[in-house]
mmCIF file of C-alpha atoms in Angstrom:
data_model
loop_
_atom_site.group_PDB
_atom_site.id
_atom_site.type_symbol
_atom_site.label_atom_id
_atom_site.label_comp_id
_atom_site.label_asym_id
_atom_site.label_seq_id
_atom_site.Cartn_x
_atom_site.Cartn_y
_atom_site.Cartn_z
ATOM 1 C CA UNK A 1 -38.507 -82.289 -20.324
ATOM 2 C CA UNK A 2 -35.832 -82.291 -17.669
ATOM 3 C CA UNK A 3 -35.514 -78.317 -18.703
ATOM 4 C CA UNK A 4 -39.213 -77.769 -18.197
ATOM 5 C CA UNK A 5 -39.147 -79.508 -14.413
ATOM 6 C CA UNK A 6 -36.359 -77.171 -12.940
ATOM 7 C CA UNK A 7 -37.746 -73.992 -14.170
ATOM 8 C CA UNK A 8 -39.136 -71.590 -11.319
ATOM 9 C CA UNK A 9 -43.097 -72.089 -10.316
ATOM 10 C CA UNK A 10 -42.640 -67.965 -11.008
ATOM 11 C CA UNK A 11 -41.457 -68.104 -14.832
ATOM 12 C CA UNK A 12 -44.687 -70.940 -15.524
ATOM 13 C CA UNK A 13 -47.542 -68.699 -16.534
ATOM 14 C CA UNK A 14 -50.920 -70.753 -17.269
ATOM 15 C CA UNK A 15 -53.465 -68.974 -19.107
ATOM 16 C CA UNK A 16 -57.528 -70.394 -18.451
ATOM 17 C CA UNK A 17 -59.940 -70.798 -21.425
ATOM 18 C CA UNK A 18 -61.264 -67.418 -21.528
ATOM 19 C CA UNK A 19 -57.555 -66.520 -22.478
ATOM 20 C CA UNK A 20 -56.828 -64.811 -18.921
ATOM 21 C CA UNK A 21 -53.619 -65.501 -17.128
ATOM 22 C CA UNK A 22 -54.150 -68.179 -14.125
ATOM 23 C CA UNK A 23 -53.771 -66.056 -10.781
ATOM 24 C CA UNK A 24 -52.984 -68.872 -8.482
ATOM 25 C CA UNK A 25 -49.317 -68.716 -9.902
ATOM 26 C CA UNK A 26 -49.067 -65.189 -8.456
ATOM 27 C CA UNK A 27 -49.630 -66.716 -5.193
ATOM 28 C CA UNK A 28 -46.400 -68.903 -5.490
ATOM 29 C CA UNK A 29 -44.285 -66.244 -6.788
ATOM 30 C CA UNK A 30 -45.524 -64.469 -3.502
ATOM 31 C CA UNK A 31 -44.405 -67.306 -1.253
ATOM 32 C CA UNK A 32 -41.344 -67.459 -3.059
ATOM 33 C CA UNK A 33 -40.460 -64.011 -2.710
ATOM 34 C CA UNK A 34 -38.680 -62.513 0.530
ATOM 35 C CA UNK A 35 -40.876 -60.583 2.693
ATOM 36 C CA UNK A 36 -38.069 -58.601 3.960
ATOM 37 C CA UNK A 37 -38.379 -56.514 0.350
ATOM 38 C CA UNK A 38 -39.801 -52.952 0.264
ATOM 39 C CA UNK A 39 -41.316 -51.061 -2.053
ATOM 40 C CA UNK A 40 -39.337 -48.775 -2.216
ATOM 41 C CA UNK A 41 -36.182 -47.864 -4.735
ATOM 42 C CA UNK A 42 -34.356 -50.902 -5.655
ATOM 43 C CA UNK A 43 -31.119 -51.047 -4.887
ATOM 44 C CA UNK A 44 -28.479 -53.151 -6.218
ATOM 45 C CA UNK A 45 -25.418 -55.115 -4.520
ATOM 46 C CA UNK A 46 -22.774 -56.858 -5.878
ATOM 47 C CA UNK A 47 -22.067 -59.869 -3.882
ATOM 48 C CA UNK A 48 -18.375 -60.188 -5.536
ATOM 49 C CA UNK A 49 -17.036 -57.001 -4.232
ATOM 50 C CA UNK A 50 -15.518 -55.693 -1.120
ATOM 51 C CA UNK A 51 -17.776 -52.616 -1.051
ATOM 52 C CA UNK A 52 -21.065 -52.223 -1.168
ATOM 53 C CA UNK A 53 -22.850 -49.139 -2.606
ATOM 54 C CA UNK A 54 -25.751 -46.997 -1.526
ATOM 55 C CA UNK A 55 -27.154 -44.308 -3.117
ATOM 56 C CA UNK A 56 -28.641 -41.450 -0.982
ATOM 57 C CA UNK A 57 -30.653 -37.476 -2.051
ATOM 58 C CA UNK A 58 -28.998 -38.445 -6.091
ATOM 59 C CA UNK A 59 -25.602 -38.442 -4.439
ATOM 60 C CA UNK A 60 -23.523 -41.965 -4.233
ATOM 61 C CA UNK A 61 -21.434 -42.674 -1.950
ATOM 62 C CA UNK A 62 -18.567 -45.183 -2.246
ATOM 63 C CA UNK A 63 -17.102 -46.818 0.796
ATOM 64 C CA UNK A 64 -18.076 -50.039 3.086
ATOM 65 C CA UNK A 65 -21.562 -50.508 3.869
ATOM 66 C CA UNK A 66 -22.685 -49.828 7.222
ATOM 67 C CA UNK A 67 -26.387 -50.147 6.848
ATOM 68 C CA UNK A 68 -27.147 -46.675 7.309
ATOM 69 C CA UNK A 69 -28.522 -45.168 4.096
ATOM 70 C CA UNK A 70 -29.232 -41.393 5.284
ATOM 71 C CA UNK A 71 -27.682 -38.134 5.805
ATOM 72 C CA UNK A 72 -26.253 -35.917 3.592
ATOM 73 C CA UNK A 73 -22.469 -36.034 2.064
ATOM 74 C CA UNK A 74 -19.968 -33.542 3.730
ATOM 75 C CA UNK A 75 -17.554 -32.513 1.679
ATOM 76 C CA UNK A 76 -13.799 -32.440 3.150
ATOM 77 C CA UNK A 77 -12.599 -28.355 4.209
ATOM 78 C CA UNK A 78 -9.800 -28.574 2.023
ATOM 79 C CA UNK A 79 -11.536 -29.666 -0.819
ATOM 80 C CA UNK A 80 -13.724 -27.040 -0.571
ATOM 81 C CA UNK A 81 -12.168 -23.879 0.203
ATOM 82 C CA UNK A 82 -10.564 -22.977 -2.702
ATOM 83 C CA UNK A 83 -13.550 -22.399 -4.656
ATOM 84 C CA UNK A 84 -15.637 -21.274 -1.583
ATOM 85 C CA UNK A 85 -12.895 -18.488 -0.933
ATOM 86 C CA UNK A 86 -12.805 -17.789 -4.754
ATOM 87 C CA UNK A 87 -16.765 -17.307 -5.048
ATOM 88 C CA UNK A 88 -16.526 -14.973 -1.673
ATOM 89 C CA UNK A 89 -13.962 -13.020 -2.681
ATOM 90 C CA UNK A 90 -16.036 -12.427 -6.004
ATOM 91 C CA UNK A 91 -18.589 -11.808 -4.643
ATOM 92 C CA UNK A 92 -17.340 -8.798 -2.298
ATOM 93 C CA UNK A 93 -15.754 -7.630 -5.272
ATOM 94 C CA UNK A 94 -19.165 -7.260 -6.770
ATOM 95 C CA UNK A 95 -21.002 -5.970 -4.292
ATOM 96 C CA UNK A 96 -18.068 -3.244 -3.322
ATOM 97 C CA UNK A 97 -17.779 -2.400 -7.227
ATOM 98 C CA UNK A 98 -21.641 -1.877 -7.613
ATOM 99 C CA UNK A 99 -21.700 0.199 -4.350
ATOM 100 C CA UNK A 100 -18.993 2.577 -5.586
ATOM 101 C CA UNK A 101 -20.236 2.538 -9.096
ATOM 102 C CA UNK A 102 -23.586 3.825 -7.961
ATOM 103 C CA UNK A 103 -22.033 6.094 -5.608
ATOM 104 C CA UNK A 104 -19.385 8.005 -8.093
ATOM 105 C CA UNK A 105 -22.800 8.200 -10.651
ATOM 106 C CA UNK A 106 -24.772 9.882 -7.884
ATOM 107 C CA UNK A 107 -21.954 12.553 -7.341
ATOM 108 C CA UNK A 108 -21.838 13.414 -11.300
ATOM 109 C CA UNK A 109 -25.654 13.901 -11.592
ATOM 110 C CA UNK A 110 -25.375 15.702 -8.406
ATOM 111 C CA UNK A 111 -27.750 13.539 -6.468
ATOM 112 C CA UNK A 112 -25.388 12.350 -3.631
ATOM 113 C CA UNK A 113 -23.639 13.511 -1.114
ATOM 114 C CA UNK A 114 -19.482 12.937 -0.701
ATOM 115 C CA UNK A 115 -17.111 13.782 2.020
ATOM 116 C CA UNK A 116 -14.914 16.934 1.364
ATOM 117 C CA UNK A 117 -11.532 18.139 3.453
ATOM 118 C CA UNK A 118 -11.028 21.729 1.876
ATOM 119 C CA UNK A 119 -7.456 21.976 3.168
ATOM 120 C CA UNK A 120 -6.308 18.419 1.471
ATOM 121 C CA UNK A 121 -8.274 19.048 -1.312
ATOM 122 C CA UNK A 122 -6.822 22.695 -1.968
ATOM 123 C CA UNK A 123 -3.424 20.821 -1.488
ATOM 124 C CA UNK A 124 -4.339 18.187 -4.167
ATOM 125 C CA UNK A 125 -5.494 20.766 -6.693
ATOM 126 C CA UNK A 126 -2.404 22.843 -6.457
ATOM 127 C CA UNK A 127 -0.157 20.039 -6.908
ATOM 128 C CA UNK A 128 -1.729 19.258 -9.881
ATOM 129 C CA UNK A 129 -1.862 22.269 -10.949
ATOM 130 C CA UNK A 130 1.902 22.929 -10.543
ATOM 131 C CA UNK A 131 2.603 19.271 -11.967
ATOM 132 C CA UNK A 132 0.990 20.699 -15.452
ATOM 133 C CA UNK A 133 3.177 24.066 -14.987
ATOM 134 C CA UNK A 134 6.586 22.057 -14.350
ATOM 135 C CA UNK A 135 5.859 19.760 -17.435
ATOM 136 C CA UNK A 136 5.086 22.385 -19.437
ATOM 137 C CA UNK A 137 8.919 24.254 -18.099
ATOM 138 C CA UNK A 138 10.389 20.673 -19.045
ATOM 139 C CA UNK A 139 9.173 20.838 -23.091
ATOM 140 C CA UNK A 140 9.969 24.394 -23.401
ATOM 141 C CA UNK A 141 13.767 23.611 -22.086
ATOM 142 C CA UNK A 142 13.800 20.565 -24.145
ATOM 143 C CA UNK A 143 12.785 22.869 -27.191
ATOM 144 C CA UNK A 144 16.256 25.506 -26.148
ATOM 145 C CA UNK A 145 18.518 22.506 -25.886
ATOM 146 C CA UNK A 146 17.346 21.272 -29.620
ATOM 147 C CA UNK A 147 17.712 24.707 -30.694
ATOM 148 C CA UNK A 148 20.636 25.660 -29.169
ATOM 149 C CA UNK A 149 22.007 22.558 -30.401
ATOM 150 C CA UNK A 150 21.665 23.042 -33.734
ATOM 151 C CA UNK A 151 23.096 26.401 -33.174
ATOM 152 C CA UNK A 152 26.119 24.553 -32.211
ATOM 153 C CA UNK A 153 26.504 23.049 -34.985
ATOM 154 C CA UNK A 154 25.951 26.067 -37.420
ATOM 155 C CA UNK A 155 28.821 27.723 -35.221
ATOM 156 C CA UNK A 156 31.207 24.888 -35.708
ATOM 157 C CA UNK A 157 30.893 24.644 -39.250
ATOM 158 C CA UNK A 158 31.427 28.312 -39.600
ATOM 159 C CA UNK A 159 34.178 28.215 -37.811
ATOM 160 C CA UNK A 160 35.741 25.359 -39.638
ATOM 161 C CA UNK A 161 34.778 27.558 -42.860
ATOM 162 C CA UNK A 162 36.327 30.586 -41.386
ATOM 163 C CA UNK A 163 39.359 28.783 -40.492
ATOM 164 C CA UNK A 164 39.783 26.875 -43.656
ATOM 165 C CA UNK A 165 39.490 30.598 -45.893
ATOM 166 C CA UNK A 166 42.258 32.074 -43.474
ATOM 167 C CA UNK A 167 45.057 29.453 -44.749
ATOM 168 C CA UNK A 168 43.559 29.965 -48.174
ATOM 169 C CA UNK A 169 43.068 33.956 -48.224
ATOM 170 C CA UNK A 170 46.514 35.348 -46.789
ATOM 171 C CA UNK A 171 45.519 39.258 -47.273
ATOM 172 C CA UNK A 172 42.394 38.181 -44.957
ATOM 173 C CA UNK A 173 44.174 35.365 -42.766
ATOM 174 C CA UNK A 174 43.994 37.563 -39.660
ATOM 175 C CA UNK A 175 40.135 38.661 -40.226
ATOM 176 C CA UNK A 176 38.560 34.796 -40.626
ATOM 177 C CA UNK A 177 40.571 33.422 -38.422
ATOM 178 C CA UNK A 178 39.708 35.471 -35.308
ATOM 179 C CA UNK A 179 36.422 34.864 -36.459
ATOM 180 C CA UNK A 180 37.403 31.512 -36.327
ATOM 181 C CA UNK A 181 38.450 31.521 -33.268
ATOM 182 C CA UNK A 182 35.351 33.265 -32.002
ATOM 183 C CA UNK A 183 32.911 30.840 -33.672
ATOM 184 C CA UNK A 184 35.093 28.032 -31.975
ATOM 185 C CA UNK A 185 34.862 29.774 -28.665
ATOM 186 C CA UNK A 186 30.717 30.064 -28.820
ATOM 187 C CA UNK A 187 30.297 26.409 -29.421
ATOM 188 C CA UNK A 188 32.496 25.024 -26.861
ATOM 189 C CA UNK A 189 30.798 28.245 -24.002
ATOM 190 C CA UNK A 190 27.881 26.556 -25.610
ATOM 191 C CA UNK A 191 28.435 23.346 -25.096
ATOM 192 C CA UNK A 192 29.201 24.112 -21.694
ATOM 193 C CA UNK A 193 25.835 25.801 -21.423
ATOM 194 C CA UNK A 194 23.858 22.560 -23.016
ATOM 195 C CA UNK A 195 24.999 20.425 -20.379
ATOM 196 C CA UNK A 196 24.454 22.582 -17.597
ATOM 197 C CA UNK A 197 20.426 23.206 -19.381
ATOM 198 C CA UNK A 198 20.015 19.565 -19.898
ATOM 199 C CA UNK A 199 21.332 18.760 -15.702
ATOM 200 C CA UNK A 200 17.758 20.976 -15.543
ATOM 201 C CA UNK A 201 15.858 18.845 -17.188
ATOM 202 C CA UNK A 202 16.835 15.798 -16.202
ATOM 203 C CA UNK A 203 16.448 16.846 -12.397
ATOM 204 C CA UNK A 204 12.929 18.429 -12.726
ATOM 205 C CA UNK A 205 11.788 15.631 -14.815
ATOM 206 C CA UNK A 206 13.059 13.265 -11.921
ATOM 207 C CA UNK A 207 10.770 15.410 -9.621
ATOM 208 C CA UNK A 208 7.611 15.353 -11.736
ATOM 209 C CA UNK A 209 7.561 12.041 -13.021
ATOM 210 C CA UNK A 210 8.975 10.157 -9.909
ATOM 211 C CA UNK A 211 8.817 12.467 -6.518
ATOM 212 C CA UNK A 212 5.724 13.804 -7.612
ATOM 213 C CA UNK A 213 3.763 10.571 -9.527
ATOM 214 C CA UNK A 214 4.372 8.660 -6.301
ATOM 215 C CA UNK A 215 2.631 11.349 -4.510
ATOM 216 C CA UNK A 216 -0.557 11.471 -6.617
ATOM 217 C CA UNK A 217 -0.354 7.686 -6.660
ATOM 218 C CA UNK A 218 -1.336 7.823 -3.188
ATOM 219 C CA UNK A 219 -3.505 10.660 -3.792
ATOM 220 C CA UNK A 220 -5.518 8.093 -6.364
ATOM 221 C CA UNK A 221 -5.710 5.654 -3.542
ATOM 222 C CA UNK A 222 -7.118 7.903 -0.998
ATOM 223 C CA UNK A 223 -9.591 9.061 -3.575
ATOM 224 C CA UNK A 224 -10.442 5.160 -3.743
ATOM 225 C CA UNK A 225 -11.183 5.063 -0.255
ATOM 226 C CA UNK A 226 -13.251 7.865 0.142
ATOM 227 C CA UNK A 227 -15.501 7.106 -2.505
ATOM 228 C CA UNK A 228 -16.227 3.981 -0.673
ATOM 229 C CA UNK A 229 -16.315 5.323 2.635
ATOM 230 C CA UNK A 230 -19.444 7.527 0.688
ATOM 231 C CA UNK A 231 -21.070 4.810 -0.273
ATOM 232 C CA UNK A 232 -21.318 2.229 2.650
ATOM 233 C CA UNK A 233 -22.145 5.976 4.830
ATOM 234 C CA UNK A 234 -25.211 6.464 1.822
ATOM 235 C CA UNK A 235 -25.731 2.839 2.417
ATOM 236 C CA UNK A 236 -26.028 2.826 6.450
ATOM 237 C CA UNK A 237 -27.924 5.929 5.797
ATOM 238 C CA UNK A 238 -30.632 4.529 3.968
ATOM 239 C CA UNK A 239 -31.018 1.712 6.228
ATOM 240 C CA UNK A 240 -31.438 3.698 8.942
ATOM 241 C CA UNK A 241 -34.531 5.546 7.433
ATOM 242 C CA UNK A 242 -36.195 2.709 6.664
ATOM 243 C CA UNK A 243 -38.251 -0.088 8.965
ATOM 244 C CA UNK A 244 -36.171 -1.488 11.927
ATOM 245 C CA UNK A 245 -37.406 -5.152 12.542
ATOM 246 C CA UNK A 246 -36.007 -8.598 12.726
ATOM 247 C CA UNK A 247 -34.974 -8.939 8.884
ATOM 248 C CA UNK A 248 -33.646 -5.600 8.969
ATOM 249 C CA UNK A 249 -31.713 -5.268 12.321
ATOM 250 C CA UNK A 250 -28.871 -7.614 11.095
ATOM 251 C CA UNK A 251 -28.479 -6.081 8.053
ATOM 252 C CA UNK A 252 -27.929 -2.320 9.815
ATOM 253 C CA UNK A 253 -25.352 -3.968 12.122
ATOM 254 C CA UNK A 254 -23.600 -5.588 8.870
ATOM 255 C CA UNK A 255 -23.441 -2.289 7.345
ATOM 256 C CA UNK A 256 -22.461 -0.335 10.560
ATOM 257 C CA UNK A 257 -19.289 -2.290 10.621
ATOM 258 C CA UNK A 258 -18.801 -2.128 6.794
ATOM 259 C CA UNK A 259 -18.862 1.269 7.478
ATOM 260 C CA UNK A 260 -16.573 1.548 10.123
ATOM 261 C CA UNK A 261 -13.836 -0.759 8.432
ATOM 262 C CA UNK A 262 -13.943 1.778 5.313
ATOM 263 C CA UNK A 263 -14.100 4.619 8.017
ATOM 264 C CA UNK A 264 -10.956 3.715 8.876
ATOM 265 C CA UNK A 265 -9.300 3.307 5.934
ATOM 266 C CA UNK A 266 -10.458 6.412 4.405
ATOM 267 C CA UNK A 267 -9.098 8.338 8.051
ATOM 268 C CA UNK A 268 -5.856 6.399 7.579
ATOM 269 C CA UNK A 269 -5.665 7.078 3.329
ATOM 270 C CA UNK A 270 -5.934 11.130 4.328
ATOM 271 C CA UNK A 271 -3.196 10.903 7.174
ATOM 272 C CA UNK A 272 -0.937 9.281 4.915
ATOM 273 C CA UNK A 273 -1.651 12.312 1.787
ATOM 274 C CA UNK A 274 -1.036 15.027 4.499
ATOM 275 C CA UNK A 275 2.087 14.083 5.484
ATOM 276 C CA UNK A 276 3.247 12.550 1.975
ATOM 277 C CA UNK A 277 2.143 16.625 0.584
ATOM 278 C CA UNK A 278 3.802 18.026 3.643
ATOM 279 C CA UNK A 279 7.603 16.287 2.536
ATOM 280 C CA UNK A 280 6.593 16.716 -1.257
ATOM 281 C CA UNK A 281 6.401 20.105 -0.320
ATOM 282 C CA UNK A 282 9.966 20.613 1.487
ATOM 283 C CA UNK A 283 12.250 18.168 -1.394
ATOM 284 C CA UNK A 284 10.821 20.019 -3.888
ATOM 285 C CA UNK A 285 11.733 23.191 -2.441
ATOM 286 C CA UNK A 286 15.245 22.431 -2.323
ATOM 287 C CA UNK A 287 15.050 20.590 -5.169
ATOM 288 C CA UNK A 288 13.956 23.628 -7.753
ATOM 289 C CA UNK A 289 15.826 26.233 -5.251
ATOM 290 C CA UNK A 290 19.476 24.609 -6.646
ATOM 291 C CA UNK A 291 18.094 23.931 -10.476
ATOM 292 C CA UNK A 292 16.800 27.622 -10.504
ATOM 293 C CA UNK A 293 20.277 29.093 -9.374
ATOM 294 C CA UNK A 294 21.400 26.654 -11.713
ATOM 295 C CA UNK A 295 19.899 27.808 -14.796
ATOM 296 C CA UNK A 296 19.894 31.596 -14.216
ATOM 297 C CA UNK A 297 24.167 31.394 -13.286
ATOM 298 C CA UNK A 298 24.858 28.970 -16.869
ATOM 299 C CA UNK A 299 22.350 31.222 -18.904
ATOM 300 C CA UNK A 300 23.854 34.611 -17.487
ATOM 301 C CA UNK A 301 27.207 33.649 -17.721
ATOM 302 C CA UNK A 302 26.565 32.437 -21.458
ATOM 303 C CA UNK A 303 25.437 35.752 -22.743
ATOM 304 C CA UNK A 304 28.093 37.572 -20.895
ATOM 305 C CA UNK A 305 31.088 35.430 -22.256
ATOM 306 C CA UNK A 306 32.022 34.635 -19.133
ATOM 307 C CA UNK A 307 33.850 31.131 -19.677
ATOM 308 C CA UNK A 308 35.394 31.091 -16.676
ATOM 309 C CA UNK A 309 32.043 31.736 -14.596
ATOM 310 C CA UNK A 310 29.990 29.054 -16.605
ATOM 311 C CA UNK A 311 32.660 26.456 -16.493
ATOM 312 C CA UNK A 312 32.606 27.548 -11.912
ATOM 313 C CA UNK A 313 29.362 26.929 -12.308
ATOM 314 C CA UNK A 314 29.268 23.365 -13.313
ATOM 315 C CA UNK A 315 31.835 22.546 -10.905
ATOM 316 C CA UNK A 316 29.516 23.429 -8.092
ATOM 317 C CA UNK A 317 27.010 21.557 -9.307
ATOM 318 C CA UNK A 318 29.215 18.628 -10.168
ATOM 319 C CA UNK A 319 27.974 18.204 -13.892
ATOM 320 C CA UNK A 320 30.632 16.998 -16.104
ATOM 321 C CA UNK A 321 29.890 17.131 -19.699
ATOM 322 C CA UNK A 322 30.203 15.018 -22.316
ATOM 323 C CA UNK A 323 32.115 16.452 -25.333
ATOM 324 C CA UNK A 324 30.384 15.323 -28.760
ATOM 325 C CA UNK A 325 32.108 12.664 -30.216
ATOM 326 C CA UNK A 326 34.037 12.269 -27.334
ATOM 327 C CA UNK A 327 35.374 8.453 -26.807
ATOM 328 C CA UNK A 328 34.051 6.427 -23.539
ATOM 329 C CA UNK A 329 36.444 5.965 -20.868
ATOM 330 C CA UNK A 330 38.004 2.689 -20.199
ATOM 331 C CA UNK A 331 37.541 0.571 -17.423
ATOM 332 C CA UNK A 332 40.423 1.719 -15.932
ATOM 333 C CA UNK A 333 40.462 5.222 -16.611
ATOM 334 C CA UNK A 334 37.097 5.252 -14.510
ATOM 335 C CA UNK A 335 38.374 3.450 -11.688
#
């Protein structure tokens, strides 16, 4: 009984004989009930804490409680920017990929238009061109060394053969062993000659695959840049055909300066070929001028027997051979 006389006027709900609930209670609960309460969401706040909680747009915000309960959170700069940057930088990716995408596929079905210098391009074509050529020089040298290699070796072992049937044939001893001595003689002139081929190779395959890979490296790049100087000039180009009014003024001026930056580039890519081909040009020059008196002096004096002119001849190019089977110098014998 002492239960029943504390409990709220609220929680007592009387029901009348025709079994509906007795309405004058909701009149207490009224009364007992703070008018200051909305209708709106209900909020909840812990009385035990030191902050308070508010909830605001789905978004809740933790922090003291000053009583206002709108605007929208702002999220710190550098807890944003990574990702922002990330998202922007993706997205000009995209947009720059699908523009040159669409621009390269209009060239090949011959639908677009691209931006030609005849000189630079005649330059280009003839590098390339000579590139192939110089590659192919390079195998077909690397095919005499094998062979004259091998041709080495027959000559030594006939030699050795030679020399070993002069001890053993003494009515013939001075027949096999000049031949012998001959055999002996064309391996070491050739010898001489290998080393003096394979200083050709190794220079013009410098040229080629360095000198000249750097070059159309940049060539590549400027390539690059004027396909996408094409495409934001088709891209201006078709803005400037169509409608000029308030939705489409900013975007001309957006492109106009897209345009420009990639102007520039492409201007400053084709500068940078012309003068890169113009110095190509001049090393390799004097680069195949030496390897080409090179060659023809070692070859010539080969097939003449001239020893002492092939052996001149790698002096003034400063080749020094290395004999087969020859031991590496020591530390101190190269210093």
């Amino acid at each position: 009984m002492a239960e029943e006389a504390h409990r709220s006027p609220a929680a007592q709900i009387s029901v009348t004989r025709n079994g509906e609930a007795d309405k004058s209670h909701e009149e207490v609960f009224q009364r007992d009930v703070p008018h200051n309460i909305s209708s709106g969401p209900i909020m909840s706040h812990s009385h035990n804490s030191n902050e308070n909680y508010a909830m605001t747009e789905g978004v809740v915000q933790v922090g003291p409680f000053t009583g206002d309960m709108g605007g929208a959170v702002v999220l710190a700069d550098d807890m944003r920017s990574p990702a922002i940057e990330k998202l922007e930088l993706v997205r000009k990716w995209s947009i720059n990929t699908y523009k040159c995408t669409k621009q390269i596929l209009s060239e090949k079905l011959g639908r677009g238009s691209r931006t030609v210098d005849l000189d630079l391009e005649a330059q280009i074509e003839v590098l390339r061109e000579n590139k192939r050529k110089y590659e192919h020089v390079v195998k077909l040298a690397q095919t005499l060394c094998t062979q004259l290699a091998q041709m080495l070796q027959t000559q030594r072992q006939l030699g050795d053969a030679f020399a070993d049937l002069s001890l053993k044939t003494p009515e013939l001893h001075e027949e096999f062993g000049y031949n012998a001595e001959t055999q002996k003689l064309l391996a070491k002139n050739g010898e001489t000659l290998l080393g003096a081929i394979n200083f050709f190779i190794a220079s013009v395959k410098t040229l080629v695959d360095k000198t000249i890979e750097d070059t159309l490296i940049n060539i590549k790049q400027y390539e690059a840049a004027r396909i996408e100087y094409d495409a934001y000039r088709t891209d201006l180009e078709e803005l400037n055909l169509g409608p000029r009014d308030a939705n489409t003024l900013p975007k001309i001026e957006l492109s106009q300066q897209q345009f420009q930056i990639h102007r520039e580039k492409y201007e400053k890519m084709r500068n940078d070929v012309s003068v890169k081909l113009k110095f190509l040009e001049e090393n390799k020059v004097k680069v195949l001028h030496n390897q080409l008196i090179l060659f023809h002096n070692a070859i010539a004096a080969y097939f003449a027997g001239n020893q002492q002119q092939l052996e001149q001849t790698l002096k003034q190019f400063h080749i020094k051979l290395k004999l087969p089977g020859g031991e590496t110098p020591s530390w101190l014998e190269e210093h």
